[in-house]
Structures are given as C-alpha cells and as structure tokens.
Short mmCIF file of C-alpha atoms in Angstrom, two decimals:
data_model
loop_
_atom_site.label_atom_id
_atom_site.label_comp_id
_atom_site.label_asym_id
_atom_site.label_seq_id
_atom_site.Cartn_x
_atom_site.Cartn_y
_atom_site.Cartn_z
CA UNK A 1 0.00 0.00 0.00
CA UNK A 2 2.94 2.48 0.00
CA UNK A 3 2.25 2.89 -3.51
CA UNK A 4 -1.15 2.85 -4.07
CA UNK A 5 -1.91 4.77 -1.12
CA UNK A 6 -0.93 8.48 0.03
CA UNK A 7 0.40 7.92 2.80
CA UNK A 8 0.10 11.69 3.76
CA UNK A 9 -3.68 11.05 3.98
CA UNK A 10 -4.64 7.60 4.72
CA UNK A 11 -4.40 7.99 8.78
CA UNK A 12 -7.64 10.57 8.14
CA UNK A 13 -9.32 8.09 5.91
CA UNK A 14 -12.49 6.17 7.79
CA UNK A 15 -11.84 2.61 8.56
CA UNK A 16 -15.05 1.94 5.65
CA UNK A 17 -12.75 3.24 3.42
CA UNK A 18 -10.41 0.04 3.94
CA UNK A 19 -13.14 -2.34 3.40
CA UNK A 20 -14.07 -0.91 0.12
CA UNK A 21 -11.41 1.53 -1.60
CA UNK A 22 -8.60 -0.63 -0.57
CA UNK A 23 -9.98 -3.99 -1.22
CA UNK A 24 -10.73 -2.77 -5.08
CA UNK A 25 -7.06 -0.95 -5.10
CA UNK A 26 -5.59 -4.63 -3.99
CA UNK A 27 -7.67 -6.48 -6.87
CA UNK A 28 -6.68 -3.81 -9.62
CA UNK A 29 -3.17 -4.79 -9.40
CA UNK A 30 -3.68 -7.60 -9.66
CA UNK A 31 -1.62 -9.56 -7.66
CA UNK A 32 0.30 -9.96 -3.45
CA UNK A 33 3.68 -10.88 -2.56
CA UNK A 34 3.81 -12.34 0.68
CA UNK A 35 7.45 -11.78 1.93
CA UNK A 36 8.51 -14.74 4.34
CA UNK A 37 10.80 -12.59 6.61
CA UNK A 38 11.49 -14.73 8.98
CA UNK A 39 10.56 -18.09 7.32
CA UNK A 40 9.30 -19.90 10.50
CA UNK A 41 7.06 -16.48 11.44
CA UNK A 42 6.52 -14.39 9.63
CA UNK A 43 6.37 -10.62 10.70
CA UNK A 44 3.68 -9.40 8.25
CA UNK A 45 1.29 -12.72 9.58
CA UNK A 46 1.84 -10.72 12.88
CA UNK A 47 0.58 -7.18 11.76
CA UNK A 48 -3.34 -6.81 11.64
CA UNK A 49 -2.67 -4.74 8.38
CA UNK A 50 -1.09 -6.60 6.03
CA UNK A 51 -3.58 -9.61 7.12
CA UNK A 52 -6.35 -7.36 6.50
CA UNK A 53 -4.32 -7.16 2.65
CA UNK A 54 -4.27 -11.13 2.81
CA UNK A 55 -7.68 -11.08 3.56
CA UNK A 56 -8.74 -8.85 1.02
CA UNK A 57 -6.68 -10.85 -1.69
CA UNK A 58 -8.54 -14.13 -0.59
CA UNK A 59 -12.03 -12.62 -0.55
CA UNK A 60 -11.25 -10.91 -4.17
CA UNK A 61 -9.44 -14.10 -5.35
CA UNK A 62 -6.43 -12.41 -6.46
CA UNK A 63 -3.08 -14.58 -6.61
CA UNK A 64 -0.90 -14.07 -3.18
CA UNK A 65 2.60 -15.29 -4.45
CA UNK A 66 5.43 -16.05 -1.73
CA UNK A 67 8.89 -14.65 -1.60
CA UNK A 68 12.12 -15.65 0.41
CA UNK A 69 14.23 -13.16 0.72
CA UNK A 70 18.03 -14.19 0.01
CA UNK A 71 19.19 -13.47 3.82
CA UNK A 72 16.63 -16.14 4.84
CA UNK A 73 17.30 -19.01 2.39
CA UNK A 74 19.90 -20.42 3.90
CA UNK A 75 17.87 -20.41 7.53
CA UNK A 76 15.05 -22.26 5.40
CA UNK A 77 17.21 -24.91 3.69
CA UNK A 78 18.91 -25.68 7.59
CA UNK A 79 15.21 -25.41 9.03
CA UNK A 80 13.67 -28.34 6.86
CA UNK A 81 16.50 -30.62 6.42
CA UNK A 82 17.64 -30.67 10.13
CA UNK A 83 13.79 -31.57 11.48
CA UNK A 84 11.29 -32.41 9.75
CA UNK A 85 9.08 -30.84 11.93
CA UNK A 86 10.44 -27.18 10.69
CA UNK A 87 7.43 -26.99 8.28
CA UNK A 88 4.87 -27.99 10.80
CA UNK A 89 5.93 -25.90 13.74
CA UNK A 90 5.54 -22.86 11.19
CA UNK A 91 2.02 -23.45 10.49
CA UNK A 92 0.99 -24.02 13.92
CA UNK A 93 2.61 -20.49 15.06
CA UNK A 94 0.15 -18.81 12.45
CA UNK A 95 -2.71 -16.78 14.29
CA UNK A 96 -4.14 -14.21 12.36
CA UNK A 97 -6.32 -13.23 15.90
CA UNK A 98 -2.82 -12.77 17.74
CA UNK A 99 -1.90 -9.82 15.13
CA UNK A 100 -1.24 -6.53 16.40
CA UNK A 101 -1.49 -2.85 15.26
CA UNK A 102 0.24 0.15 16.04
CA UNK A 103 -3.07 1.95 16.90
CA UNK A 104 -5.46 0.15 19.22
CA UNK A 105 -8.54 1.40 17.08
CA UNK A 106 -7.21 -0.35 13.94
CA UNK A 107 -6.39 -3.62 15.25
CA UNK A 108 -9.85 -3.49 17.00
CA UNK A 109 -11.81 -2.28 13.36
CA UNK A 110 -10.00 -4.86 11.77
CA UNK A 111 -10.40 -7.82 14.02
CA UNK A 112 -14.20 -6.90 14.15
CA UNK A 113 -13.99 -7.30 10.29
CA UNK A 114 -12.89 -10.50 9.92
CA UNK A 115 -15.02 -11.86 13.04
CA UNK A 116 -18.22 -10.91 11.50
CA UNK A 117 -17.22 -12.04 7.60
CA UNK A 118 -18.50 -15.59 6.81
CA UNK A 119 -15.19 -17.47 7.83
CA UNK A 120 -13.66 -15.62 10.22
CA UNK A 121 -10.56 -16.03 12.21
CA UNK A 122 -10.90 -19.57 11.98
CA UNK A 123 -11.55 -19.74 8.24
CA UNK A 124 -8.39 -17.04 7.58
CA UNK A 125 -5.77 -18.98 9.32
CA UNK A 126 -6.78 -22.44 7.60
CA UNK A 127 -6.95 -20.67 3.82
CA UNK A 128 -3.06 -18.66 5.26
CA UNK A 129 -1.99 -22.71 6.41
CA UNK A 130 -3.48 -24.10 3.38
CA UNK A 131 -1.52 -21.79 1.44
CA UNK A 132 1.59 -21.55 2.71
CA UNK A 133 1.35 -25.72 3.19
CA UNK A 134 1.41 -25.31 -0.43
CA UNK A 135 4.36 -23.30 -0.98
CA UNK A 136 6.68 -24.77 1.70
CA UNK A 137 6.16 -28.00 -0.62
CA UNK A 138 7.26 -27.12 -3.62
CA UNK A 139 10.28 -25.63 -1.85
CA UNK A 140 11.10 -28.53 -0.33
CA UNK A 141 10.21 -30.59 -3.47
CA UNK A 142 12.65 -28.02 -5.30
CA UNK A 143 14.97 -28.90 -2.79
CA UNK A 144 14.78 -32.72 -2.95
CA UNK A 145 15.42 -32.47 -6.95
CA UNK A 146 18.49 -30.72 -5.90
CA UNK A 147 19.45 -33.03 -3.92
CA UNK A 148 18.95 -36.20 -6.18
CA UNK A 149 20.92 -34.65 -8.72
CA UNK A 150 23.63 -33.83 -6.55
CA UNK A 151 27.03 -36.20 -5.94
CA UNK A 152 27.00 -34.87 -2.27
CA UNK A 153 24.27 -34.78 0.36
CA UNK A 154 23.59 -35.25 4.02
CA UNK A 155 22.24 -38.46 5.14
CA UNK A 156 20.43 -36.96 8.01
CA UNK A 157 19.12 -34.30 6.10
CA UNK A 158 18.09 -35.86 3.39
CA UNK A 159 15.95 -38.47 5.34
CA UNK A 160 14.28 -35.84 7.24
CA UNK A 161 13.63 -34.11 3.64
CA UNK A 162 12.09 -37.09 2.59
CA UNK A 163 10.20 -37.53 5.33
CA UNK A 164 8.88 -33.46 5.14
CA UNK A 165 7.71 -34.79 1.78
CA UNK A 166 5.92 -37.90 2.80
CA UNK A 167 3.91 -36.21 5.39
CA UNK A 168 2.68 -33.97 2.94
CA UNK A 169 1.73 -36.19 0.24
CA UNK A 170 4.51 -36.60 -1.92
CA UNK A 171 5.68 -40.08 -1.58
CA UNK A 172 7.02 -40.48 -4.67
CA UNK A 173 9.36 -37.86 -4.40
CA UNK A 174 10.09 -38.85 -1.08
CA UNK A 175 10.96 -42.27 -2.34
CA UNK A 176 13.56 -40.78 -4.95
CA UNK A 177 14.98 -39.10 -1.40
CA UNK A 178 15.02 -41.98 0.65
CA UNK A 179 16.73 -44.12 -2.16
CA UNK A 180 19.74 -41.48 -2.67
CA UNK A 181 19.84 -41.02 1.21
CA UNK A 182 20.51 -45.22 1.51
CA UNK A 183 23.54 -45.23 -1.35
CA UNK A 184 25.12 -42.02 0.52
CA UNK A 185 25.01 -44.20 4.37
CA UNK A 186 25.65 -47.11 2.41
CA UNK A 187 29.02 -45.39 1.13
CA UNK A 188 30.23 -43.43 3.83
CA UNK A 189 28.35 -44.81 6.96
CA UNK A 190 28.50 -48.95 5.75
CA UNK A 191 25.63 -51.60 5.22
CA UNK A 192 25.34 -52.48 8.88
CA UNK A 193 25.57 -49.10 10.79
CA UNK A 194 22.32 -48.49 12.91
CA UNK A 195 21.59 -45.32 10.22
CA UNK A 196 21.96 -47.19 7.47
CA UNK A 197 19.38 -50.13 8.89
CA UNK A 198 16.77 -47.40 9.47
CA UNK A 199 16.83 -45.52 6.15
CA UNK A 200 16.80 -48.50 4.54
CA UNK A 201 13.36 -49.63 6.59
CA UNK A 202 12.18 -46.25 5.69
CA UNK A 203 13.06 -46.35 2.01
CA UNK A 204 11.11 -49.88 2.46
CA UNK A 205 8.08 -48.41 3.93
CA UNK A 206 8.03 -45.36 1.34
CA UNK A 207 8.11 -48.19 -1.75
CA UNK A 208 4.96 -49.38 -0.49
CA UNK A 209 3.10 -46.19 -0.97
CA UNK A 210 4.78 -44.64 -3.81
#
C-alpha cells in the first residue's frame, strides 16, 4: 500500500474506506507478494494490516505469491532438512487473531472485520496454512530435486527431507529421497551401521506407498 496509497492522507481516511477503496485498489493490481521474513514467522502474519491485505486478496481471489528473501534461504534450507518438523511448527505459530497494530482502534476495526465475515478467524488462518502448506512444498520438493541430482548430500538431512515430503503427500518424491539417502550411508556410513538399517526400513516403507 505504500504505492497505491498516500500515505500523507490515509491515517484521516475512515476505517469503511479500507473495506471498500482498498480492497478494489488490492484487486486492480492484480496480484500480493507475501514476503517470508522470517521463514518460520513471519512478521507481516503478525501485523493486523497486512492480514487485513491477505484477507482482502482471498475474498477478491487475487493470486498471493510467496517470496524468500536471500538473507533467509539459507535459515530455510537448515530449518527443513535438520527436522522435519520445521514446516509444521511454522504453520501451527500462524494466528491471524494474535496480530497486532500500532493503533489500538485499527487492530480493534480490523479484528471486528474479519469476526463478522463468513469465515472468520478460523476460516483465515486455515486458507493462510493451506496456502503456505502449499508453498513450503514445492520448496522442499525443489529442494529434494536438488538433492537427487547432486554427488553430495547429508544423510540426516536428506531423510528428514524425505520424510517433510511424505507427510505432505509426496511419496514419490520422497521415495527418490530416501533411495539417494541409503547409497550415501551405504558409502560413507556402511551396510550395517544403525543409520543405514533405518533408512533402509524407511526407504522400504516409502516403496509401499509410492
């Protein structure tokens, strides 16, 4: 809204003028970049405003893309391949009802909004979670390509990629995962280590639903 709004002006406008002006502003560009900053939370799922914006794109139906900025890639990759849990304790921090504003009146206006609209807190944190669900899968299949292609790898990390994958639905590519994860303990680790034993059970398991 720095663009499309003058800023000069916009602390007189009336809170209506949100709800109407700035919902049809939103849908004639067309399209909102959700910047992940930081990955795991978010700032901007913390601030009532710019959830009001991601409200406004879902009721309008306009395309809300996802950006990681550079400084946070590297805290992404780490996140997801050193628990595979990263992924799922990020959606469970999201709470658009926990957002704050820098003026008490907003937050309140805008919390009132989305508690009387037809889904309501509820509804907007399951279509953010859906969303997002969405987007930190194809990451993390992006990811898993890489990694299959690669000559190198972590064992550990790759078997807790794989497993980010099959708890989301991708077997299959879990399955390509789990294979190169067994040749990479089988080559630096041995056929017998404890590791080794346990990826291979879990490449087993994975074959089954592939």
């Amino acid at each position: 809204d720095l663009f499309c709004n003058n800023q000069h002006r916009a602390v007189s406008y009336p809170f209506e003028w949100w709800c109407n002006t700035f919902q049809k502003n939103i849908a004639s560009i067309g399209e909102v970049l959700l910047v992940m900053t930081p990955w795991h939370d978010p700032i901007p799922l913390t601030r009532a405003w710019c959830l009001w914006e991601i409200y406004c794109t879902f009721n309008g139906k306009i395309p809300l893309s996802v950006g990681l900025p550079p400084n946070q890639r590297e805290s992404f990759l780490n996140g997801v391949t050193e628990s595979f849990e990263a992924i799922t304790d990020a959606l469970v921090r999201i709470d658009a009802e926990r957002s704050e504003a820098f003026k008490q009146e907003d937050r309140e206006n805008i919390h009132r909004a989305v508690r009387e609209s037809g889904p309501g807190f509820h509804g907007l944190n399951v279509q953010i979670k859906e969303h997002l669900r969405e987007w930190y899968l194809e990451t993390a299949l992006a990811l898993a390509e890489a990694a299959c292609a690669s000559d190198a790898g972590n064992p550990r990390a790759l078997k807790n990629l794989a497993w980010s994958l099959h708890i989301y639905g991708d077997d299959k590519a879990a399955l390509r995962l789990l294979e190169r994860c067994l040749q990479l303990c089988r080559e630096t680790l041995g056929k017998k280590g404890g590791v080794t034993a346990a990826v291979a059970a879990a490449t087993t398991t994975a074959a089954t639903t592939a």
